[in-house]
């Protein structure tokens, strides 16, 4: 279990989690900065050489990415509410202020991380619309969501022309397909699959049949035009006329063993307790719904609020009536294929839960963020409201399989 340094109540440690090879970053929007104000911090841990950071994280002094480097800002409790990490660059979001701060490391593991004293802003700085609520990054491409901007949310694509994280420029603005919508960009996922950079954008508030039904838009990066081209729009395969759902409220992408794209789309609002649908892309056939997963216990609620997976392991978070969240873990069986369609088959394996609830029995926020880490195999689960030293400072749990 990973706790914040100098924990105090309301730190919200683990509100954001980002992982990249030899490093991990945890956000605490309520952590006190170097100047003593609760302006938020991101704590970055690194492992020297090829050591497994999961094994020695608690004894490692974190690198602090601190907003107090930017003097003159009004304190707000949402710095480090979202974090993205790729290579030598970390992006830290502050959706209340509508800013994304850029940090960079020069050199190998152990070299210092430095603030570039640079921020990325939305096109409309007076109405940021939650800019920085969700961020994904892959090398020199960053995608930042403002789910409450414009008419139904906007998503912005930035490209770094320096190759070193020093010169980010806006190259594309995405707005709801077909006009007015709900909350475009509430969820984002980006991954390179088969040598192509793929992007998924969730729009769970999209209106269909007078009800919220939700959509997921899939894109491929075109290096020539420096744009994401839309490939497909996925809709809720279990939508019932007249019933609201939140399809696309959480998204995860993975590359299958056959190098095809897998999409897991969460819908925590569908009656009675949520669902997750898995789609697979096939050449000439597009995306085909392959499997629907439902909660394993009737007391689970908001099943599908978070999803994370690679080709072999799928983790699905849900809230619960027992004042703590749960994670259902599924493992993929050998795919059986017949002709061009085939199918994926994830089977329920086990359930994860927190060791203790929040302060005075309040909800601890377990599984607010989850990350499946492939090498070494781990599942990280945050609990921003969990007890630590009898205060709800928050923590992050690292789960390892019994046989790695």
XYZ file of C-alpha atoms in Angstrom:
404
model
C 0.000 0.000 0.000
C 1.398 3.383 -1.025
C 0.660 6.437 1.114
C 1.489 10.107 0.539
C 4.512 11.700 2.156
C 3.495 13.853 5.135
C -0.122 12.742 4.893
C -2.916 15.004 6.113
C -6.677 14.718 5.871
C -8.165 15.456 2.478
C -4.980 14.893 0.469
C -6.995 12.837 -2.087
C -3.837 10.872 -2.794
C -4.452 8.587 -5.747
C -7.071 10.768 -7.430
C -4.943 10.297 -10.558
C -2.566 7.477 -11.493
C -0.223 7.249 -14.480
C 2.274 4.473 -15.261
C 5.081 4.295 -17.806
C 7.765 1.562 -17.696
C 10.182 2.584 -14.933
C 8.051 5.259 -13.291
C 4.648 5.917 -11.780
C 2.931 9.187 -10.838
C 0.195 9.622 -8.240
C -1.849 12.802 -8.028
C -3.051 14.368 -4.794
C -5.168 17.483 -5.473
C -5.348 18.175 -1.735
C -1.628 17.779 -0.993
C 0.143 20.848 0.357
C 2.693 22.469 -1.907
C 6.133 23.762 -1.008
C 4.569 27.085 -0.069
C 2.234 25.459 2.424
C -1.044 25.753 0.548
C -3.270 22.850 -0.452
C -2.733 23.533 -4.139
C -2.046 19.896 -5.038
C 0.999 17.864 -5.967
C 1.912 14.973 -8.230
C 4.357 12.511 -6.673
C 6.549 10.711 -9.192
C 8.431 7.544 -8.224
C 11.197 5.984 -10.297
C 13.030 2.696 -10.126
C 16.756 2.698 -10.892
C 17.873 0.573 -13.823
C 15.391 -2.253 -14.397
C 14.244 -2.684 -10.799
C 10.561 -3.331 -10.215
C 9.253 -0.104 -8.701
C 6.290 -1.958 -7.229
C 8.601 -3.789 -4.811
C 10.507 -0.828 -3.374
C 8.129 2.074 -3.871
C 7.401 2.777 -0.213
C 11.067 3.284 0.645
C 11.670 5.501 -2.382
C 11.656 9.279 -2.002
C 9.272 10.652 -4.642
C 9.993 13.451 -7.052
C 7.485 16.211 -6.416
C 5.832 17.919 -9.371
C 4.551 21.016 -7.646
C 2.353 23.847 -8.885
C 4.010 26.376 -6.574
C 6.699 26.699 -9.257
C 4.106 28.837 -11.037
C 3.849 31.821 -8.698
C 0.881 34.134 -8.676
C -1.888 31.575 -9.253
C -4.994 31.411 -7.146
C -5.017 28.191 -5.108
C -7.467 25.588 -6.354
C -7.827 21.982 -5.240
C -7.639 20.308 -8.620
C -3.981 20.434 -9.643
C -2.947 16.796 -10.269
C -6.556 15.652 -10.637
C -5.381 14.124 -13.929
C -1.928 12.992 -15.086
C -0.481 11.533 -18.285
C 3.036 10.186 -18.718
C 5.051 9.210 -21.794
C 8.810 8.927 -22.126
C 10.465 12.009 -20.680
C 7.300 14.130 -20.448
C 4.603 14.349 -17.774
C 1.391 16.353 -18.238
C -0.451 17.362 -15.062
C -3.992 18.668 -15.330
C -5.848 21.273 -13.293
C -9.400 21.174 -14.690
C -10.744 23.832 -12.317
C -8.244 26.369 -13.635
C -8.396 24.935 -17.164
C -4.648 24.324 -17.386
C -2.254 21.480 -18.121
C 1.284 21.848 -16.768
C 4.277 20.312 -18.550
C 7.208 18.615 -16.813
C 10.232 17.037 -18.469
C 13.255 14.952 -17.557
C 16.647 15.309 -19.231
C 18.566 12.055 -19.423
C 18.083 8.585 -17.994
C 16.437 7.348 -14.798
C 17.762 9.329 -11.866
C 18.105 12.572 -13.801
C 16.059 15.452 -12.374
C 12.528 16.230 -13.529
C 12.001 19.902 -14.130
C 9.048 22.146 -14.627
C 9.214 23.772 -18.035
C 7.241 26.715 -16.638
C 4.928 25.953 -19.539
C 1.204 25.377 -19.586
C -1.201 24.249 -22.269
C -4.438 26.215 -22.398
C -7.737 25.609 -24.206
C -8.637 27.853 -27.156
C -11.249 29.625 -25.012
C -9.447 30.452 -21.768
C -12.430 32.292 -20.318
C -14.623 29.177 -20.571
C -12.204 26.232 -20.183
C -15.022 23.696 -19.705
C -13.017 21.339 -17.501
C -9.948 21.447 -19.751
C -7.540 18.846 -18.382
C -10.229 16.564 -16.942
C -8.803 13.756 -19.086
C -5.374 13.604 -20.727
C -3.647 10.935 -22.813
C -0.200 11.177 -24.370
C 1.896 9.049 -26.715
C 5.335 10.409 -27.601
C 4.705 13.748 -29.370
C 0.882 13.541 -29.481
C -1.260 14.655 -26.544
C -5.057 14.665 -26.361
C -6.781 16.807 -23.727
C -10.505 16.777 -23.007
C -12.775 19.621 -21.912
C -16.057 17.694 -21.433
C -18.070 20.777 -20.478
C -16.846 23.162 -23.181
C -18.928 24.310 -26.126
C -22.101 22.425 -26.952
C -21.570 19.001 -25.464
C -17.815 18.952 -24.831
C -14.659 19.372 -26.886
C -11.425 17.401 -27.289
C -8.142 19.025 -28.339
C -5.167 17.376 -30.032
C -1.704 18.856 -29.492
C 1.562 17.961 -31.214
C 5.075 18.622 -29.987
C 7.221 19.903 -32.854
C 10.453 19.976 -30.848
C 10.731 16.233 -30.239
C 11.658 17.057 -26.647
C 8.326 18.122 -25.167
C 9.152 21.824 -25.528
C 6.798 23.085 -28.250
C 3.183 21.902 -28.048
C 0.741 23.322 -30.576
C -2.969 22.728 -31.163
C -3.556 20.780 -34.402
C -7.152 19.560 -34.090
C -10.371 20.275 -32.216
C -13.006 17.555 -31.957
C -16.631 18.415 -31.332
C -19.628 16.100 -30.900
C -20.390 14.071 -34.018
C -23.716 15.123 -35.471
C -24.066 18.288 -33.403
C -25.403 18.691 -29.883
C -24.364 15.996 -27.463
C -23.702 15.338 -23.818
C -20.161 15.174 -22.502
C -17.630 14.429 -25.230
C -14.282 13.522 -23.691
C -15.527 12.233 -20.344
C -13.291 9.265 -21.150
C -10.215 8.940 -23.373
C -7.888 6.101 -24.321
C -4.964 6.036 -26.748
C -2.683 3.192 -27.781
C -0.432 2.155 -30.641
C -1.818 -1.001 -32.238
C -0.309 -2.683 -35.279
C 1.990 0.295 -35.848
C -0.885 2.805 -35.843
C -1.812 5.274 -33.115
C -5.458 4.742 -32.171
C -7.687 7.005 -30.103
C -11.026 6.366 -28.415
C -13.225 9.227 -27.192
C -16.221 8.544 -24.987
C -19.448 10.541 -25.149
C -21.739 8.916 -22.552
C -24.243 11.761 -22.624
C -25.043 11.436 -26.321
C -28.781 11.607 -26.889
C -30.646 8.891 -28.773
C -34.374 8.214 -28.699
C -34.773 11.182 -26.256
C -32.560 9.408 -23.687
C -28.866 9.408 -22.812
C -27.453 6.343 -24.544
C -23.781 7.108 -25.164
C -21.248 6.590 -27.945
C -17.560 5.817 -28.370
C -15.702 7.332 -31.321
C -12.630 5.537 -32.721
C -9.863 7.345 -34.620
C -6.520 6.666 -36.323
C -3.694 9.224 -36.414
C -2.735 10.472 -39.882
C 0.844 11.786 -39.743
C 0.518 13.484 -43.134
C -2.437 15.676 -42.237
C -1.547 15.751 -38.522
C -5.136 14.832 -37.701
C -7.034 11.946 -36.195
C -9.370 10.455 -38.821
C -12.553 8.872 -37.543
C -12.905 5.145 -38.200
C -16.112 4.175 -36.439
C -18.677 5.138 -33.823
C -19.700 2.425 -31.380
C -23.135 2.460 -29.780
C -24.556 0.572 -26.839
C -25.411 -2.993 -27.974
C -27.646 -3.406 -24.946
C -29.570 -0.154 -25.237
C -33.257 -0.419 -24.367
C -35.638 2.149 -25.800
C -36.660 4.698 -23.213
C -33.943 3.686 -20.725
C -30.963 5.927 -19.948
C -27.453 4.508 -20.088
C -23.891 5.831 -19.911
C -22.160 3.811 -22.618
C -18.622 5.108 -23.038
C -18.256 6.485 -19.516
C -15.015 4.496 -19.316
C -12.831 3.159 -22.143
C -9.746 1.001 -22.443
C -7.832 -0.123 -25.537
C -5.647 -3.171 -26.010
C -3.850 -5.030 -28.770
C -4.975 -8.611 -29.206
C -2.710 -11.559 -29.894
C -3.597 -11.168 -33.579
C -2.638 -7.442 -33.527
C -6.235 -6.288 -33.819
C -7.705 -3.500 -31.699
C -9.793 -4.414 -28.663
C -12.113 -1.848 -27.076
C -13.680 -2.193 -23.634
C -16.512 0.293 -23.080
C -18.050 0.750 -19.640
C -21.667 1.666 -18.967
C -22.142 1.985 -15.213
C -25.703 3.358 -15.471
C -27.476 0.576 -17.350
C -30.036 -1.225 -15.202
C -29.605 -2.933 -12.840
C -25.928 -2.380 -11.950
C -23.906 -1.599 -15.085
C -22.124 -3.554 -17.820
C -18.970 -3.599 -19.954
C -18.957 -4.474 -23.653
C -15.887 -5.677 -25.541
C -15.468 -4.968 -29.243
C -12.842 -6.261 -31.668
C -11.861 -4.727 -34.991
C -11.660 -6.897 -38.104
C -10.331 -5.945 -41.525
C -13.222 -5.350 -43.890
C -15.823 -5.860 -41.164
C -15.174 -3.019 -38.745
C -15.866 -3.370 -35.040
C -17.898 -6.318 -33.825
C -19.346 -6.634 -30.322
C -17.784 -9.784 -28.922
C -18.701 -10.096 -25.269
C -20.799 -8.467 -22.533
C -19.667 -8.627 -18.906
C -22.051 -8.088 -15.995
C -21.339 -7.705 -12.264
C -20.730 -10.892 -10.328
C -22.703 -9.835 -7.246
C -26.037 -8.079 -6.888
C -24.715 -5.559 -4.344
C -22.140 -4.155 -6.775
C -23.156 -0.832 -8.251
C -21.720 1.365 -11.004
C -20.057 -1.660 -12.570
C -17.925 -0.349 -15.428
C -17.113 3.018 -13.839
C -13.445 2.310 -14.671
C -11.854 -0.245 -17.001
C -8.231 -1.148 -17.716
C -6.773 -4.044 -19.640
C -4.235 -5.517 -21.957
C -4.882 -8.565 -24.121
C -4.630 -10.972 -21.195
C -6.158 -9.271 -18.150
C -9.198 -7.022 -17.815
C -9.976 -5.101 -14.605
C -13.415 -3.537 -14.072
C -14.192 -1.216 -11.171
C -17.546 -0.850 -9.478
C -18.948 1.020 -6.522
C -20.699 -0.905 -3.795
C -23.335 -0.552 -1.146
C -20.734 -1.723 1.368
C -18.929 1.662 1.467
C -15.961 0.506 -0.557
C -15.440 -0.201 -4.204
C -14.559 -3.485 -5.845
C -12.517 -4.605 -8.832
C -13.582 -7.629 -10.839
C -10.627 -9.213 -12.638
C -11.088 -11.248 -15.807
C -8.513 -13.263 -17.695
C -8.694 -14.012 -21.380
C -8.902 -17.586 -22.544
C -7.349 -18.751 -25.813
C -9.463 -17.130 -28.525
C -11.428 -19.436 -30.786
C -11.670 -18.177 -34.319
C -13.988 -19.196 -37.111
C -13.549 -17.389 -40.385
C -13.095 -13.640 -40.159
C -15.172 -12.859 -37.051
C -13.913 -15.088 -34.248
C -14.572 -14.011 -30.672
C -12.935 -12.944 -27.455
C -13.642 -14.693 -24.182
C -12.801 -13.122 -20.840
C -13.660 -15.236 -17.802
C -14.125 -13.949 -14.249
C -11.121 -14.861 -12.097
C -11.252 -13.027 -8.780
C -12.334 -9.907 -6.916
C -10.184 -7.194 -5.305
C -11.220 -4.861 -2.504
C -9.558 -2.441 -0.100
C -8.246 -3.472 3.289
C -10.166 -0.751 5.131
C -12.859 1.768 4.388
C -12.769 5.514 4.596
C -12.664 7.646 7.711
C -15.609 7.059 10.080
C -17.081 4.543 7.663
C -17.395 6.919 4.732
C -16.818 5.722 1.191
C -13.061 5.404 0.594
C -13.180 5.820 -3.187
C -11.457 2.489 -3.782
C -10.920 1.909 -7.521
C -11.440 5.565 -8.413
C -8.510 4.906 -10.759
C -7.240 1.495 -11.851
C -4.269 0.511 -14.000
C -3.322 -2.943 -15.254
C 0.485 -3.070 -15.477
C 1.717 -5.812 -17.781
C 5.391 -6.139 -16.805
C 5.721 -6.975 -14.013
C 2.096 -7.994 -13.637
C 0.319 -5.679 -11.204
C -3.021 -3.965 -10.734
C -2.885 -0.507 -9.190
C -6.052 0.745 -7.518
C -6.427 4.149 -5.897
C -8.537 4.996 -2.869
C -8.383 8.815 -2.480
C -10.589 8.770 0.621
C -8.992 5.834 2.431
C -7.862 6.002 6.045
C -4.184 6.487 6.822
C -3.116 7.232 10.399
C -6.822 7.752 11.174
C -7.143 10.470 8.549
C -8.670 10.170 5.101
C -5.493 11.090 3.205
C -5.943 8.420 0.544
C -3.668 5.690 -0.728
C -2.917 3.467 -3.722
C -2.989 -0.333 -3.500
C -0.643 -2.469 -5.599
C -1.939 -6.001 -6.174
C 0.311 -8.790 -7.452
C -0.731 -12.283 -8.580
C 0.107 -15.163 -6.274
C 2.222 -16.624 -9.091
C 3.900 -14.009 -11.294
